[in-house]
PDB file of C-alpha atoms in Angstrom:
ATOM      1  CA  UNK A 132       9.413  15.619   6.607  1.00 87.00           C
ATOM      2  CA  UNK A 133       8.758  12.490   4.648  1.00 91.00           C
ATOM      3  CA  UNK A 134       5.893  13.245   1.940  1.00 95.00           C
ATOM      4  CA  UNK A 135       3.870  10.426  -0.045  1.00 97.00           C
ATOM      5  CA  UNK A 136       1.887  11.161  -2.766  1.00 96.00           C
ATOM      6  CA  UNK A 137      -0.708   8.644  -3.994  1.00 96.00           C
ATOM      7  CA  UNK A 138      -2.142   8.169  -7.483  1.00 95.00           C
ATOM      8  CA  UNK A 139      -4.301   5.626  -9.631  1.00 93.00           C
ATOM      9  CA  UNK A 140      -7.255   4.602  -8.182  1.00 89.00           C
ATOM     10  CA  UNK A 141     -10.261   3.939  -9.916  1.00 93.00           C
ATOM     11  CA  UNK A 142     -12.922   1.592 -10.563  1.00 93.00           C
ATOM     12  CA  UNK A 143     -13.223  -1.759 -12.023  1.00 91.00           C
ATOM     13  CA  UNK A 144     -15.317  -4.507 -13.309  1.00 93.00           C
ATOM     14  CA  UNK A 145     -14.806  -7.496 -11.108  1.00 92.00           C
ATOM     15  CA  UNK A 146     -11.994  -9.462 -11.635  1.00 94.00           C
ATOM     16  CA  UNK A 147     -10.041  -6.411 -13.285  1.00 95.00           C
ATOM     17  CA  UNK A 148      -7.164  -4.851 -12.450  1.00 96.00           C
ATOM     18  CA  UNK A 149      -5.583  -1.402 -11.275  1.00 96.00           C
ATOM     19  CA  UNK A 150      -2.458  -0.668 -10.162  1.00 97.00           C
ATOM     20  CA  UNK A 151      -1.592   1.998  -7.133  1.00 97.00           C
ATOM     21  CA  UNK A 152       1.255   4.435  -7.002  1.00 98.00           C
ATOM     22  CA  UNK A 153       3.069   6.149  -3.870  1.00 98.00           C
ATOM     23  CA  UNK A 154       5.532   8.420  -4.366  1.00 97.00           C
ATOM     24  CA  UNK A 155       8.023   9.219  -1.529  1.00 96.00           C
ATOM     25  CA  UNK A 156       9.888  12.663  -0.951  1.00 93.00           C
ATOM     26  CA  UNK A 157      12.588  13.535   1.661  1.00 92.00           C
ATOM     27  CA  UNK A 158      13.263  10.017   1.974  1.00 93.00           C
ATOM     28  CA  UNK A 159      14.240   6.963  -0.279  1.00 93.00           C
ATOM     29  CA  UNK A 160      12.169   4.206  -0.855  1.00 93.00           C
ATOM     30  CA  UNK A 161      14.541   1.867  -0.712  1.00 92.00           C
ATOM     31  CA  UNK A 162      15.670   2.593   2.548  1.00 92.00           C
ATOM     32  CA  UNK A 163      12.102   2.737   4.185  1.00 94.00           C
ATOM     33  CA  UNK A 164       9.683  -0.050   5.149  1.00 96.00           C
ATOM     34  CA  UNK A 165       6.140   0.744   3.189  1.00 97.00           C
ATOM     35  CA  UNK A 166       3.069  -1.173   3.273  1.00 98.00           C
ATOM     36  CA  UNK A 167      -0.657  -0.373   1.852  1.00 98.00           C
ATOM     37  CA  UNK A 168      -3.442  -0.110   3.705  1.00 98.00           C
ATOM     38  CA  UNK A 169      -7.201   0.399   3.100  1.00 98.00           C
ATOM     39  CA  UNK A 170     -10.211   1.250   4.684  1.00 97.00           C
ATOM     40  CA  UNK A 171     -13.706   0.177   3.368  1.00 95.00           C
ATOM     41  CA  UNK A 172     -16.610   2.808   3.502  1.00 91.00           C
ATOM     42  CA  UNK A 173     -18.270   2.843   6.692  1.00 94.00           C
ATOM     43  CA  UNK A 174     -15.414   1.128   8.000  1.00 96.00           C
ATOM     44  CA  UNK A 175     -12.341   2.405  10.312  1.00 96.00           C
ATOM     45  CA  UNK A 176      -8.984   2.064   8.175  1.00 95.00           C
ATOM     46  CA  UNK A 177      -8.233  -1.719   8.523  1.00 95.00           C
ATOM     47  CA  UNK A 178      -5.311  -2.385  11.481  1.00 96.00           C
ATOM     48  CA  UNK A 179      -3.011  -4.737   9.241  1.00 97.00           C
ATOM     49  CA  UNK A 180      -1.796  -3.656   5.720  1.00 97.00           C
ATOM     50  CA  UNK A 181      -3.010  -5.743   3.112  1.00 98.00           C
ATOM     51  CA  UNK A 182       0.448  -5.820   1.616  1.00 98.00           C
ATOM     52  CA  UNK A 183       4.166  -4.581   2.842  1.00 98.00           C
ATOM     53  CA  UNK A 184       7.827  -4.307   1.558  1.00 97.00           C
ATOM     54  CA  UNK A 185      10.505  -3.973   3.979  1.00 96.00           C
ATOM     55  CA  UNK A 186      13.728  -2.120   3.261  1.00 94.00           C
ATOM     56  CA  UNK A 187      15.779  -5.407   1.885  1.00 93.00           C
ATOM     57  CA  UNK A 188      12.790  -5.926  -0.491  1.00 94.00           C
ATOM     58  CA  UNK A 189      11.197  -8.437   1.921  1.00 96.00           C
ATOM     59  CA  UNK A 190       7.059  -8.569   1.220  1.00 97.00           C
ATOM     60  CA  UNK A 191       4.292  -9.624   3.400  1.00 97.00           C
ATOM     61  CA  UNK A 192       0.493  -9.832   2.228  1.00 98.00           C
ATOM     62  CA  UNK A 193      -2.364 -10.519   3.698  1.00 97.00           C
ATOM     63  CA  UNK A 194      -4.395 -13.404   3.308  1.00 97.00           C
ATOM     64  CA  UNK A 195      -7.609 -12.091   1.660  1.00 96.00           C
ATOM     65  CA  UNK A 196      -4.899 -10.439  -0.812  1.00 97.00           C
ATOM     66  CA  UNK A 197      -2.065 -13.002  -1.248  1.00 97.00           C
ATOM     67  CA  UNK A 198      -1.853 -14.131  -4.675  1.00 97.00           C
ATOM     68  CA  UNK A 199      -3.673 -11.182  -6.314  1.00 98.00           C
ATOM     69  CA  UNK A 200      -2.068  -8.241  -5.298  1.00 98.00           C
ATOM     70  CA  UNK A 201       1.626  -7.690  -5.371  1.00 98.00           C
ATOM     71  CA  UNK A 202       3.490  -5.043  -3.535  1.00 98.00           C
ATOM     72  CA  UNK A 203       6.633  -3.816  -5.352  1.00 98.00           C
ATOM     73  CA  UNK A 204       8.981  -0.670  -5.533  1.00 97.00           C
ATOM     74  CA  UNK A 205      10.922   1.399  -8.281  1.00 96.00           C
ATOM     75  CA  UNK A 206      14.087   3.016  -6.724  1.00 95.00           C
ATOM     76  CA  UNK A 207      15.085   4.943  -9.799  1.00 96.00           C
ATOM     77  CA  UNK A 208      11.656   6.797  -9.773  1.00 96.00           C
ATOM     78  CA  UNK A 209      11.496   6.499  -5.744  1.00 97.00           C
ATOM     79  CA  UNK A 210       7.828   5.143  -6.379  1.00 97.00           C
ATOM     80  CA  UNK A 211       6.007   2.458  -3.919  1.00 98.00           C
ATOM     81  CA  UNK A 212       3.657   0.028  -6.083  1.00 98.00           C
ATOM     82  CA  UNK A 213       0.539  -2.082  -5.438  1.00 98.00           C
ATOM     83  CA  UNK A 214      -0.808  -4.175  -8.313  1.00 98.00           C
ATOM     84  CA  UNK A 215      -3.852  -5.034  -7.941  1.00 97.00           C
ATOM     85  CA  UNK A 216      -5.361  -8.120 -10.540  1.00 97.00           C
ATOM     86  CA  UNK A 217      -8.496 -10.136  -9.976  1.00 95.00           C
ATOM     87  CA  UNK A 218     -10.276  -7.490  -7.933  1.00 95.00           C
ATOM     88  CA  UNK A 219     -13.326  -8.427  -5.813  1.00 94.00           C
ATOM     89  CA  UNK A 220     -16.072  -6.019  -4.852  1.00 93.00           C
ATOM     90  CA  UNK A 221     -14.715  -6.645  -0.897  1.00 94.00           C
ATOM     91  CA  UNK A 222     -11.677  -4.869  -2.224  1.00 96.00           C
ATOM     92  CA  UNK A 223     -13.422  -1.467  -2.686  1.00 96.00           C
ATOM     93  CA  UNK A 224     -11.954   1.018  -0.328  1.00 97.00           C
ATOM     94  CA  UNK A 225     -10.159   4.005   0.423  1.00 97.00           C
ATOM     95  CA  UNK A 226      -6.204   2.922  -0.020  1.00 98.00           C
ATOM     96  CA  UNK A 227      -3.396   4.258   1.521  1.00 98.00           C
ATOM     97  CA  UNK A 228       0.604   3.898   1.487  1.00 98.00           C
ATOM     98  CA  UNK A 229       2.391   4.150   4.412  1.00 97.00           C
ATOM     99  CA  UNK A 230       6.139   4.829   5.322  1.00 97.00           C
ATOM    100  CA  UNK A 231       8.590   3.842   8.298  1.00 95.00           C
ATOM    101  CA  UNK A 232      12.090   5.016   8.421  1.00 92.00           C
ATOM    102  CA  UNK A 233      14.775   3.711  10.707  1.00 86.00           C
ATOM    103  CA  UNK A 234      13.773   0.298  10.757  1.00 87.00           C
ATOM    104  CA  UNK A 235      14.890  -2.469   8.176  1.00 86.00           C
ATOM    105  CA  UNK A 236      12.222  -5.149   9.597  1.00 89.00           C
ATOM    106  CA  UNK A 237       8.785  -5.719   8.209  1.00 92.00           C
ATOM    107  CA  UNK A 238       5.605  -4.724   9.954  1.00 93.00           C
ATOM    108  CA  UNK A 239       1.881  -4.765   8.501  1.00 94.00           C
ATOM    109  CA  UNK A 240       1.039  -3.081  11.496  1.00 94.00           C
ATOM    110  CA  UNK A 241      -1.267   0.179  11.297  1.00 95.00           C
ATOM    111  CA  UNK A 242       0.134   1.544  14.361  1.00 95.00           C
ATOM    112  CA  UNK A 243       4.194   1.297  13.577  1.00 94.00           C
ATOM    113  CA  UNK A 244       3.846   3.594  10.849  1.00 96.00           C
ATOM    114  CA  UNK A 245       4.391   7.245  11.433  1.00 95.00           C
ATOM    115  CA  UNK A 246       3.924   8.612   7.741  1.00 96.00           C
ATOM    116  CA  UNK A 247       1.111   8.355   5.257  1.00 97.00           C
ATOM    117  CA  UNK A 248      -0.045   9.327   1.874  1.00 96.00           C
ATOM    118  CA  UNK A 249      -3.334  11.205   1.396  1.00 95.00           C
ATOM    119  CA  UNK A 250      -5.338   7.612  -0.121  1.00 95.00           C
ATOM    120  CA  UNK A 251      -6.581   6.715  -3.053  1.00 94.00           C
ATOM    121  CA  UNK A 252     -10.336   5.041  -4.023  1.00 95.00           C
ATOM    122  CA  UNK A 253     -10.327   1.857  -5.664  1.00 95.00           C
ATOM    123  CA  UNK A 254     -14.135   0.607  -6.218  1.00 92.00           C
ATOM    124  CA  UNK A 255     -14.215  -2.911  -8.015  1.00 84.00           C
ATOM    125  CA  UNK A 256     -18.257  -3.516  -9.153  1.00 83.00           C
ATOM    126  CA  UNK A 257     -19.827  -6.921  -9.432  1.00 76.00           C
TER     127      UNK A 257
END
């Protein structure tokens, strides 16, 4: 079974940065369609991934995200990235990766993902 371990959270001073790692066993990253998700406390995890790579290396963010955070992959180390620069406190939350096999196409949809990583917190303070 697909495994993806998550690491480097943390917390920040606004406007700082962190970056997120995801690595994937059983299956290669570069085959697989990944995306990041988060959930904010108090909140249910958020439907659409703030950020997603599909297996060509196509990307997809989300709006509040786009142009801050960038979504990016290492094949040799078989490692899933999200950097994370200018952070708000609206970005603090619980962060997950996710994985898709079987599928080339892109999708920042929650519900088309089958395997997930056990999420990391990311707290940026005002």
């Amino acid at each position: 079974q697909v495994q993806l371990v998550e690491s480097g959270g943390g917390s920040v001073e606004a406007g700082g940065s962190l970056r997120l790692s995801c690595g994937l066993s059983r299956y290669h990253v570069s085959s697989a369609s990944m995306a990041w998700f988060r959930q904010a406390p108090g909140k249910e995890r958020e439907r659409e991934g703030v950020a997603s790579i599909s297996s060509s290396g196509f990307t997809s963010y989300a709006d509040s995200v786009r142009g801050r955070f960038t979504i990016s992959r290492d094949n040799d180390k078989n490692t899933l990235y999200l950097q994370m620069n200018s952070l708000k406190p609206e970005d603090s939350a619980m962060y997950y990766c996710a994985a898709r096999t079987g599928t080339s196409t892109i999708s920042r949809s929650a519900s088309t993902y089958l395997y997930w990583g056990q999420g990391n917190q990311v707290t940026g303070s005002s």
